Coordinates of C-alpha atoms in Angstrom, one line a residue:
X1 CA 0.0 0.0 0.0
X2 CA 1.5 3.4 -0.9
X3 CA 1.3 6.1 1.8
X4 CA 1.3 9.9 2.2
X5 CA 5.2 10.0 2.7
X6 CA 6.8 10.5 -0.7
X7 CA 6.7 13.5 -2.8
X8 CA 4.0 13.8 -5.2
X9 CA 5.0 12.4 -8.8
X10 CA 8.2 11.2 -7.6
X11 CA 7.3 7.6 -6.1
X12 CA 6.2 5.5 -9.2
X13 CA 8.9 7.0 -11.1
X14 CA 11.7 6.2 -8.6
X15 CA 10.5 2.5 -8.5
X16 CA 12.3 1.0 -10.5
X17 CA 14.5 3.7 -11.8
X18 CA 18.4 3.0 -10.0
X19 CA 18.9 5.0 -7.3
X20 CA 22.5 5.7 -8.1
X21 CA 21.8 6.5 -11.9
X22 CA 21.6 9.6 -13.5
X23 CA 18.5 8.3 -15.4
X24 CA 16.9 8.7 -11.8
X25 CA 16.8 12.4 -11.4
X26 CA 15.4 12.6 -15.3
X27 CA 12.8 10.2 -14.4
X28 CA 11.6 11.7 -11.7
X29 CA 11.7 15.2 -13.1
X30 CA 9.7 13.8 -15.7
X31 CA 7.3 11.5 -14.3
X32 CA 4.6 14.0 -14.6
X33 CA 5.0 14.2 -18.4
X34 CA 5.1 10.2 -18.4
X35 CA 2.0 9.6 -16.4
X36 CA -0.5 12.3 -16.6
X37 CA -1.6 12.8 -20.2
X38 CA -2.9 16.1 -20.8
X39 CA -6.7 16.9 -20.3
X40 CA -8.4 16.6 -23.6
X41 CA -11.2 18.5 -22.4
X42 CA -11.8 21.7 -20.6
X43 CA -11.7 21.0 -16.8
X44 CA -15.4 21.0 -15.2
X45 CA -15.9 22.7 -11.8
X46 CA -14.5 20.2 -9.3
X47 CA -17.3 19.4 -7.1
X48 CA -19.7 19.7 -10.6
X49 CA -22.2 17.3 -10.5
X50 CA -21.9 14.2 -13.1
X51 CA -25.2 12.2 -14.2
X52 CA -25.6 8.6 -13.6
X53 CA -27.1 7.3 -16.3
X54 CA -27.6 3.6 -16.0
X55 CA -24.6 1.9 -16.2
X56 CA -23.4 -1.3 -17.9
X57 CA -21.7 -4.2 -16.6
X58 CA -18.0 -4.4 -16.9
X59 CA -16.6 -4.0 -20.6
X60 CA -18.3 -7.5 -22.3
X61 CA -14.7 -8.3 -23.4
X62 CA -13.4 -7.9 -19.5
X63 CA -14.8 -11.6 -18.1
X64 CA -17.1 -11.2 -15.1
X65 CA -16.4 -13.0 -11.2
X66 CA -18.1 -16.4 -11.1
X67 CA -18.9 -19.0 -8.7
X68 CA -19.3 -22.4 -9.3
X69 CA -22.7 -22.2 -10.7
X70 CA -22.4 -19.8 -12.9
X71 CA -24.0 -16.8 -11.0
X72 CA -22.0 -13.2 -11.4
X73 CA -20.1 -12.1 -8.7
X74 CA -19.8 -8.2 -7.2
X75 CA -17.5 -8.4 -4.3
X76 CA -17.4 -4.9 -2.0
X77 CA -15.3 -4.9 1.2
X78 CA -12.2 -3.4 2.5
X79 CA -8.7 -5.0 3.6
X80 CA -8.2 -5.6 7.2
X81 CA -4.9 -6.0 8.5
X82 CA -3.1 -6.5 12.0
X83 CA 0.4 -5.0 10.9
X84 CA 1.9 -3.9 14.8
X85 CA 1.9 -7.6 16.2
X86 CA 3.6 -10.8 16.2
X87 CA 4.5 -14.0 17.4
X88 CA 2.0 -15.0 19.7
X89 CA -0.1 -11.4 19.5
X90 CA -0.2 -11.6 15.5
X91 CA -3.8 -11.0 13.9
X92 CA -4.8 -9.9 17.6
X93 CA -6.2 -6.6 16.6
X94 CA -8.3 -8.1 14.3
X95 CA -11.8 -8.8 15.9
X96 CA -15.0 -10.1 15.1
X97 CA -16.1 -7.0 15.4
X98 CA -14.6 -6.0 12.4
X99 CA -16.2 -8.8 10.1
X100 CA -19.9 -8.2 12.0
X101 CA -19.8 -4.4 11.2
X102 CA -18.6 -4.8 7.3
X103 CA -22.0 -7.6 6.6
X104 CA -23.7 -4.3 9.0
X105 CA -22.8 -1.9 6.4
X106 CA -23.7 -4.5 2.9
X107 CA -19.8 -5.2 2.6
X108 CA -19.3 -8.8 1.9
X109 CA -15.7 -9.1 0.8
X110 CA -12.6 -9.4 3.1
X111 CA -9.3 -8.8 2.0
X112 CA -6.8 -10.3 4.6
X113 CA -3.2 -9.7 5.2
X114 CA -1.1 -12.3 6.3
X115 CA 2.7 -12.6 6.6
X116 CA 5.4 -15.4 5.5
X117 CA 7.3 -13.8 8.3
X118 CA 4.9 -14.9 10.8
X119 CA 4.0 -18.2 9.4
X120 CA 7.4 -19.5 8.9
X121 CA 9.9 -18.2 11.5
X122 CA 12.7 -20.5 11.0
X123 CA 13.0 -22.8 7.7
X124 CA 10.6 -25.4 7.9
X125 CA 8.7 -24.4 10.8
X126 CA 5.0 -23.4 10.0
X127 CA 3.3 -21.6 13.2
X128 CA 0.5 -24.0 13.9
X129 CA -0.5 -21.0 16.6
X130 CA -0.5 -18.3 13.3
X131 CA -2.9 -20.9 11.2
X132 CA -5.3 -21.4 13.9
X133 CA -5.6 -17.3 14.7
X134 CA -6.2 -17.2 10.7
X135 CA -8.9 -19.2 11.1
X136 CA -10.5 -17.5 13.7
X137 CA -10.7 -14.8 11.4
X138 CA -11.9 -17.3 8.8
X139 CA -14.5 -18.6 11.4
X140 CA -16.1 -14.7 12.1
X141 CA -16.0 -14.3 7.8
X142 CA -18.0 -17.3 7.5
X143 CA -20.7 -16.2 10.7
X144 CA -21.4 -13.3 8.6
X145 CA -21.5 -13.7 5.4
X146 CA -18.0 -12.6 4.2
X147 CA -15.8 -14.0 1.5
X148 CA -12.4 -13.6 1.9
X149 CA -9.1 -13.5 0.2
X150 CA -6.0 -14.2 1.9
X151 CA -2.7 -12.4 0.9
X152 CA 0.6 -12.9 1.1
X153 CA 1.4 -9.4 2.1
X154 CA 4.8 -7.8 2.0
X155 CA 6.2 -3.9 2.8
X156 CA 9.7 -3.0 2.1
X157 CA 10.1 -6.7 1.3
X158 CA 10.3 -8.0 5.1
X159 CA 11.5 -8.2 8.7
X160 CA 15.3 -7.4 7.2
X161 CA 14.4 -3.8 6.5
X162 CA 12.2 -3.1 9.8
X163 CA 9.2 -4.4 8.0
X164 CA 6.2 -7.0 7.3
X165 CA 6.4 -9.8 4.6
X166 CA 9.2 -12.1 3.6
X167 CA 11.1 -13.6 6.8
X168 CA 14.6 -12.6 7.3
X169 CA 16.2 -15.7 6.5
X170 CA 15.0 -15.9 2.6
X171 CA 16.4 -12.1 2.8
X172 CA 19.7 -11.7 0.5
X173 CA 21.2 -8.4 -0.2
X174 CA 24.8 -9.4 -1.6
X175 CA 25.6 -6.8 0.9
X176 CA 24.3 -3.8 -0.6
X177 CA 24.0 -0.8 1.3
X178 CA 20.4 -0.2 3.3
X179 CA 19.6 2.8 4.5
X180 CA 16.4 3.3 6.8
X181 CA 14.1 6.5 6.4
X182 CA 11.7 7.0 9.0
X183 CA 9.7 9.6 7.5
X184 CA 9.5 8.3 3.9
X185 CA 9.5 4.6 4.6
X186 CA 8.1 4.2 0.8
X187 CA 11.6 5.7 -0.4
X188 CA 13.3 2.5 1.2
X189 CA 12.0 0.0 -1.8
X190 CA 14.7 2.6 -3.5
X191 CA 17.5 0.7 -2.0
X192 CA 19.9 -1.2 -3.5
X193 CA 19.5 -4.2 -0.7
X194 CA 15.9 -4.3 -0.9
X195 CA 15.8 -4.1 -4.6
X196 CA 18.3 -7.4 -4.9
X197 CA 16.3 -9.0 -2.3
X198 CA 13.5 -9.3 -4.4
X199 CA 15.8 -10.1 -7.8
X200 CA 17.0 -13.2 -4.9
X201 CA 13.3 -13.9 -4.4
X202 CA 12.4 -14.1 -8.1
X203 CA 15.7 -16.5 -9.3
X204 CA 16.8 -18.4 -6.8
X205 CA 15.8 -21.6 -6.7
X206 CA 15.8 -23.1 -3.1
X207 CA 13.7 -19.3 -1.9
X208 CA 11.2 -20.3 -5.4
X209 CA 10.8 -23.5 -3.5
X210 CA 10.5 -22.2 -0.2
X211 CA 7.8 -19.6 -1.7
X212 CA 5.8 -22.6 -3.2
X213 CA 5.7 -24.7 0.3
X214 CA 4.8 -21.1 2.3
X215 CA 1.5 -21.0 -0.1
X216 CA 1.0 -25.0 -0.1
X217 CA 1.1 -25.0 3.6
X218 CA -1.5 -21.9 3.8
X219 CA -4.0 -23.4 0.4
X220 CA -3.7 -26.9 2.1
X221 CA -4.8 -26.2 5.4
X222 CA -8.0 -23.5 3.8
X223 CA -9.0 -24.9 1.0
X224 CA -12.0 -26.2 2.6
X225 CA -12.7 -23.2 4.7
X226 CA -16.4 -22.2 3.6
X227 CA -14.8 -18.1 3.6
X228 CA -12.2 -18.4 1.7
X229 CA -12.7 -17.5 -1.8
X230 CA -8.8 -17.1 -3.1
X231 CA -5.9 -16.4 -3.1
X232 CA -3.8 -13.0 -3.4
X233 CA 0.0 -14.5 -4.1
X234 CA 2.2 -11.4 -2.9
X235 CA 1.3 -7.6 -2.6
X236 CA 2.7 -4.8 -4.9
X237 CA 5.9 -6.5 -5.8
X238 CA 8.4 -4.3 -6.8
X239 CA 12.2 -5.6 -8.3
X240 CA 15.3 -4.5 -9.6
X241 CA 16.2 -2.1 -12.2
X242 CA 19.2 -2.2 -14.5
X243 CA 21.0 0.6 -15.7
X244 CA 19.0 3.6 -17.0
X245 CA 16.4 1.7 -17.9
X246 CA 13.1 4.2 -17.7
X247 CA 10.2 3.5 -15.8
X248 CA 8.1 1.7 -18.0
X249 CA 10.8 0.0 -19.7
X250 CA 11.5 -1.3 -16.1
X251 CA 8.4 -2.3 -15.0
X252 CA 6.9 -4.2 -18.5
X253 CA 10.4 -6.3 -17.8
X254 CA 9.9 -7.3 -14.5
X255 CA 6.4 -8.2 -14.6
X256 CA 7.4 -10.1 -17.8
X257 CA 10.3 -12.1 -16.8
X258 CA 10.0 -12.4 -13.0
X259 CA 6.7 -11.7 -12.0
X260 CA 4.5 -13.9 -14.7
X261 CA 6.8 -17.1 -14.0
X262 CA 6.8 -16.7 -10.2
X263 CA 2.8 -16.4 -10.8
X264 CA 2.4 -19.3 -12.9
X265 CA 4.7 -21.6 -10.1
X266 CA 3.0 -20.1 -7.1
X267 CA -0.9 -20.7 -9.0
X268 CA 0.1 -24.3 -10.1
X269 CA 0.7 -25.0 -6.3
X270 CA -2.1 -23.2 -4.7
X271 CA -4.2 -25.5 -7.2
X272 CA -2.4 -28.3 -6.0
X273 CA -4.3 -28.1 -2.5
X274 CA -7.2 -26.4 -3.4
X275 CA -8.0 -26.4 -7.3
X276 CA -11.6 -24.6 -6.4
X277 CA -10.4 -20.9 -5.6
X278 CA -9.6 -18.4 -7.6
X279 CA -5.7 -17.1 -7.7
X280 CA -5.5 -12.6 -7.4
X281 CA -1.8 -11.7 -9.6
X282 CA -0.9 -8.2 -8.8
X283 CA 1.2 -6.3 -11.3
X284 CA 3.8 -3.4 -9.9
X285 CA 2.3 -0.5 -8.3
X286 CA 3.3 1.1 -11.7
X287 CA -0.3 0.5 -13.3
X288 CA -1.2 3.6 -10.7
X289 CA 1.2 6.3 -13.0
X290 CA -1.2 5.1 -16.0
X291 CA 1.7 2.3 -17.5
X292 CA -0.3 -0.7 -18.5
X293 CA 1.2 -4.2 -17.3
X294 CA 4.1 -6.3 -18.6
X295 CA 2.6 -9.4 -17.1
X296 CA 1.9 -12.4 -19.4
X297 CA -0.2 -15.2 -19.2
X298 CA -1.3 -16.7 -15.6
X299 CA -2.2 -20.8 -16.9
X300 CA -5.3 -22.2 -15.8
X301 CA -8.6 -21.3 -14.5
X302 CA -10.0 -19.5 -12.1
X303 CA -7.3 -16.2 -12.6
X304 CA -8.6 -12.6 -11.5
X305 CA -6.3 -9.7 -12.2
X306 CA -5.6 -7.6 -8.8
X307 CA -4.3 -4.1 -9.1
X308 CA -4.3 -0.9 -6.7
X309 CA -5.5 2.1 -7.3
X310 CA -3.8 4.9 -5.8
X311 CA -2.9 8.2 -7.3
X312 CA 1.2 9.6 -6.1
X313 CA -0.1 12.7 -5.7
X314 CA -3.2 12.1 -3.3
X315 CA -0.9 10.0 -1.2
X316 CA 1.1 12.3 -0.7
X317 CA -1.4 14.8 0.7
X318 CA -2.7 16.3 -2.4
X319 CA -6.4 17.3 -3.0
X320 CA -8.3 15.4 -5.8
X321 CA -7.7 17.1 -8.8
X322 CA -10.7 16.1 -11.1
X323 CA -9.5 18.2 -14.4
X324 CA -5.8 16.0 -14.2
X325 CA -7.0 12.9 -16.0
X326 CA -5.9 10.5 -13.4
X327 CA -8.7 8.0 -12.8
X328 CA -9.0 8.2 -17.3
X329 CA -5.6 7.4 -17.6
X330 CA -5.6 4.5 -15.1
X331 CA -8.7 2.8 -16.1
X332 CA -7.1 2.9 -19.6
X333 CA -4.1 1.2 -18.2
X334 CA -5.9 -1.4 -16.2
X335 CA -7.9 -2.9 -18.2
X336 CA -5.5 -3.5 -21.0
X337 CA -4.4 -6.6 -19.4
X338 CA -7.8 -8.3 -18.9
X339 CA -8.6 -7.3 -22.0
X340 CA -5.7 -9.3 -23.7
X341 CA -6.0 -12.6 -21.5
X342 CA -9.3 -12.5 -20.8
X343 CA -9.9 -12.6 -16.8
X344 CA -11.9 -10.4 -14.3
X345 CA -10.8 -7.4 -12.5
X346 CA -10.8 -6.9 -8.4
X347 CA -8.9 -4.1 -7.3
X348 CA -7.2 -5.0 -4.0
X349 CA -6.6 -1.4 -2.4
X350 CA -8.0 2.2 -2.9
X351 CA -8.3 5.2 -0.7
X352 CA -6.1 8.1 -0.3
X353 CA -4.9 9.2 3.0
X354 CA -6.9 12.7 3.7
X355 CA -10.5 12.1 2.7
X356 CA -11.8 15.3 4.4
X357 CA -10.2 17.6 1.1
X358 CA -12.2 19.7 -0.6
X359 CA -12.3 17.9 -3.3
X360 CA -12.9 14.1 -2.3
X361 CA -16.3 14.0 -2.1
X362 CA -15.8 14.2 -5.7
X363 CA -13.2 11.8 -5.8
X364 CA -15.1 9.0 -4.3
X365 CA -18.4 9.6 -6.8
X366 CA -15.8 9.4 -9.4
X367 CA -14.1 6.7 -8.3
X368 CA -16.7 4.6 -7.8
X369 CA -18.0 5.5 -11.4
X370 CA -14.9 4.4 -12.6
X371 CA -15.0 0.8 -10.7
X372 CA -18.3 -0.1 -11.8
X373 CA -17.4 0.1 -15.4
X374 CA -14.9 -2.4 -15.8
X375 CA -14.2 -4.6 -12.4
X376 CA -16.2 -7.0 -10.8
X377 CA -15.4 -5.9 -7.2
X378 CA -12.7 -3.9 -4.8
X379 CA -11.7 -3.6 -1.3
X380 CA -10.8 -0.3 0.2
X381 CA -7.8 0.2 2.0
X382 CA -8.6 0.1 5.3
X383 CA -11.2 -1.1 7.6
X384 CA -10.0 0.0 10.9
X385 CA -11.5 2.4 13.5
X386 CA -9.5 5.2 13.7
X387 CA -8.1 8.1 11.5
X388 CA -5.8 8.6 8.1
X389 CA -6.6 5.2 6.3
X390 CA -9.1 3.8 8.3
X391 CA -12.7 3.5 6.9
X392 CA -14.5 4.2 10.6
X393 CA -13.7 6.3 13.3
X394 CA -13.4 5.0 16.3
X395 CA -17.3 5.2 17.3
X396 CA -17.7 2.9 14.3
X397 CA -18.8 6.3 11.7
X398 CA -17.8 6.8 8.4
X399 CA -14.4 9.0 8.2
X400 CA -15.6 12.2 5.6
X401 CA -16.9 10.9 2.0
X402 CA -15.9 6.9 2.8
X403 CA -19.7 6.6 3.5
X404 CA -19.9 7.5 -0.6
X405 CA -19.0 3.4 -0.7
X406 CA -22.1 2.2 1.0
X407 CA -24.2 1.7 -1.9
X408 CA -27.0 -0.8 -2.8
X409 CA -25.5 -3.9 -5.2
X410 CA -25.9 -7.4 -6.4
X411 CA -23.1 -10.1 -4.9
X412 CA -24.9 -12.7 -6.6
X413 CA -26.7 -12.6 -9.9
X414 CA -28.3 -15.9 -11.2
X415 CA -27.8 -14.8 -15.1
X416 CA -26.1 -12.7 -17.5
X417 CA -26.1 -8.9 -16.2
X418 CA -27.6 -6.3 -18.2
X419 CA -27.1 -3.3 -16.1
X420 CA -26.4 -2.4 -12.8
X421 CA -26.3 1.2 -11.3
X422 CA -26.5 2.7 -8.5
X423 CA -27.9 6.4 -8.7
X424 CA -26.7 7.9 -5.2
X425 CA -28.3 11.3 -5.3
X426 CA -31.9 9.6 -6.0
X427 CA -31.1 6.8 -4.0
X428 CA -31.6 4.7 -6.3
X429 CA -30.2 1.0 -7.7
X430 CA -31.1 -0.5 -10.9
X431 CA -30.6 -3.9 -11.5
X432 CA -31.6 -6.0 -15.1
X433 CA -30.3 -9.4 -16.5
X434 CA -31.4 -11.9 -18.1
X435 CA -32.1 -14.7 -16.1
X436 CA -30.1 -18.3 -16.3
X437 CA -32.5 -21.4 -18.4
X438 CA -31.0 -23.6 -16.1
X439 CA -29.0 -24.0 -12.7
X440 CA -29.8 -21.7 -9.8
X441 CA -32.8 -19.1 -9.9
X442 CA -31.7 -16.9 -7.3
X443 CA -29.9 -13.4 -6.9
X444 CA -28.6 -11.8 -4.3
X445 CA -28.9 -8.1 -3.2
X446 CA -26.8 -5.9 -0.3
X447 CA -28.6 -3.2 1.1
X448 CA -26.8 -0.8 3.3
X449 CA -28.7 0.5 6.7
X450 CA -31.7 2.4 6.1
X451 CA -34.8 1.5 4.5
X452 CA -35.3 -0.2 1.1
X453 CA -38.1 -0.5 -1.2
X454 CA -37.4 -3.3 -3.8
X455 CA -39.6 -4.4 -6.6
X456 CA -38.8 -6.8 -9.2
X457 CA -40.3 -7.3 -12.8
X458 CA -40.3 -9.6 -15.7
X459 CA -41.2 -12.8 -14.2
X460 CA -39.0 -12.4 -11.2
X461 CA -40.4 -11.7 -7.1
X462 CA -38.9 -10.9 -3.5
X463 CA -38.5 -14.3 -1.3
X464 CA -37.0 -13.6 1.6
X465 CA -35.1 -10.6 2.8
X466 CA -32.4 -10.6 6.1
X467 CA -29.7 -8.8 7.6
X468 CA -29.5 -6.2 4.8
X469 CA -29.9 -8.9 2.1
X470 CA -32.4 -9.8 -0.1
X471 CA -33.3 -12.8 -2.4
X472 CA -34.4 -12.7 -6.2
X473 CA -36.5 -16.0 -7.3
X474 CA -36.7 -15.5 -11.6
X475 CA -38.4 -17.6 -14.2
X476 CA -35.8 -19.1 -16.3
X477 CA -34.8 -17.0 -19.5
X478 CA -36.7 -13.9 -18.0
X479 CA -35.8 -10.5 -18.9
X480 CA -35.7 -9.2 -15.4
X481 CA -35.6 -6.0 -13.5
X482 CA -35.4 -5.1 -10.2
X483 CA -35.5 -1.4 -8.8
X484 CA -34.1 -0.8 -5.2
X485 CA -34.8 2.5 -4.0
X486 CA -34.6 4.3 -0.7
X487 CA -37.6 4.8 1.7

């Protein structure tokens, strides 16, 4: 997860840029003219309102999230982390509180970070004590309703550099030169030791087998688990530039020849223990400066394509800017890889830091916009109750315009989806598809708090509604529509 510590425009394009080079202090200096294309448009007002027509499904030539029947997927919900302890005390901040209040507030989707470091301490000792607090958390998904995807999570690679992640003894640096910053720990992925660390990680063989055992060990013991639903394999890897190579130059090469055969060894091992879930691939955090992926095929089934979505500039501190082009440029990035292979989209983290700014109650209408067009879900970054990142305060309220994510939707859709919108200043969400001739009859709605009015046409009814949830019944082959709308 990128944070608010580097300067704006320089983070993304000192990734994989050497930090030694002179190439770095061009790359930075023009990052801005590499990633923001210019507005092709006059700017609107920045809090102008946008209509909200009704909106398609995801691109038809971007695959939607399915389940084993053949019903559509949405999946809405937020990471949720425990990053401050270990050992005995790891996951320990995570609560079932946590899990009860994202089904209260129609979120249905868990993404959870877990460490190698923790896990595996020492080569070839798994933390039996780690897995069982894991499945506590598992247990609590499961009591409410919420799916979850389990991630190998790293920051500054690992323990080695004062981190989270990759343990200490898979940790090689050739002795290159580390040096900590405490108020920019973003800048330390700069470093040449961290950097070779994760060019050890990628090639060597006995840490590629160690890697495969870590996620065998984890899919093994889950697979059955009734929450999980997959599998995220490492988050925002980064790697190792060579000389003067430029940023996109950099990161198309790394996701090509390191991170797409890591991916395909790592998937064909998950599937080993449990061939049923679905595998998240993450491409650099590059695909946030509007660079679309070097990443190749992922072989087999069951693949969904798991990018962030964070802007340098707004982590950093910045204001929204809605004239800049950002969220255009990204979305043009990000779906050029599903496109190509033909998988679904899930972004794994949003949110920016400060989302009291003037300007981010237009961000998160626009953001949202820009989801619903081509992914079939997302988790915000982060569901905690506190301040900065957190989605709650600590009463359990929204933090300013994080509410904007509470809307009506459909997890489950027995058929192929029509349209689905959600129209926030009427209060409004529209719903049509065309229902399955065989297999399951029944969708799924979320409904936030409040009270909802739902009616449904073209041979379809209401049969039962619960705990913010409602169930569709349709006729077979009917052209359905259902209508949600606040009371």
């Amino acid at each position: 997860m990128l944070r608010a510590t580097v300067a704006a425009g320089a983070v993304l394009a000192a990734l994989l840029t050497p930090a030694a080079s002179p190439a770095t202090s061009r790359a930075i200096e023009r990052a801005s003219d590499i990633t923001r294309p210019a507005p092709e448009s006059p700017r609107p007002a920045p809090d102008a309102p946008r209509p909200t027509p009704d909106a398609p499904p995801p691109a038809p030539d971007i695959p939607r999230l399915t389940d084993g029947h053949g019903r559509v997927l949405t999946l809405r919900g937020w990471n949720i982390e425990d990053k401050t302890h270990r050992g005995e005390a790891a996951l320990s901040a995570i609560t079932e509180r946590h899990l009860r209040d994202l089904r209260a507030n129609g979120f249905g989707f868990a993404r959870l970070l877990v460490f190698w470091d923790d896990l595996e301490p020492r080569p070839g000792h798994y933390s039996g004590r780690y897995l069982r607090t894991i499945e506590r958390v598992l247990d609590w998904a499961e009591r409410y309703g919420v799916k979850v995807v389990i991630d190998a999570h790293q920051d500054v690679f690992g323990p080695a550099f004062g981190h989270r992640g990759i343990p200490e003894w898979a940790t090689r640096t050739d002795g290159l030169p580390f040096t900590p910053h405490p108020d920019d720990w973003f800048a330390e992925y700069f470093e040449p030791a961290v950097q070779r660390a994760f060019t050890h990680l990628y090639d060597d063989p006995d840490l590629r087998r160690a890697q495969a055992r870590m996620w065998r060990v984890l899919a093994a013991r889950f697979a059955h688990h009734p929450a999980v639903f997959g599998y995220d394999l490492i988050n925002e890897p980064m790697g190792e530039p060579r000389p003067d190579e430029d940023l996109p130059t950099a990161a198309r090469r790394i996701e090509r020849d390191q991170l797409t055969p890591m991916y395909n060894r790592l998937a064909r091992t998950v599937r080993s223990a449990d061939p049923d879930a679905w595998v998240f691939v993450e491409p650099t955090p590059v695909v946030g400066e509007g660079v679309p992926t070097g990443l190749g095929r992922i072989e087999g089934p069951r693949v969904v394509y798991a990018p962030h979505f964070y802007d340098t500039a707004m982590e950093a501190g910045a204001d929204y800017d809605p004239g800049a082009g950002w969220i255009e440029a990204y979305e043009r990035a990000v779906t050029a890889y599903p496109r190509r292979y033909r998988v679904p989209v899930v972004v794994g983290e949003w949110g920016p830091p400060d989302s009291g700014l003037p300007h981010m109650n237009r961000f998160y209408r626009d953001a949202m916009a820009s989801l619903s067009r081509y992914t079939s879900g997302w988790a915000g970054y982060v569901w905690c109750y506190g301040g900065g990142y957190c989605a709650v305060d600590d009463t359990g309220a929204f933090r300013p315009n994080k509410e904007l994510t509470v809307e009506p939707y459909a997890p489950s859709v027995a058929g192929t989806v029509r349209s689905a919108a959600y129209d926030a200043q009427r209060g409004v969400f529209r719903l049509a598809y065309r229902a399955a001739p065989h297999g399951s009859r029944v969708s799924v709605l979320s409904l936030p708090p409040g009270d909802w009015r739902i009616t449904a046409e073209g041979g379809a009814r209401v049969v039962h509604r619960q705990d913010g949830r409602a169930w569709v019944r349709a006729v077979p082959g009917s052209e359905v529509r259902v209508t949600v709308r606040r009371s």
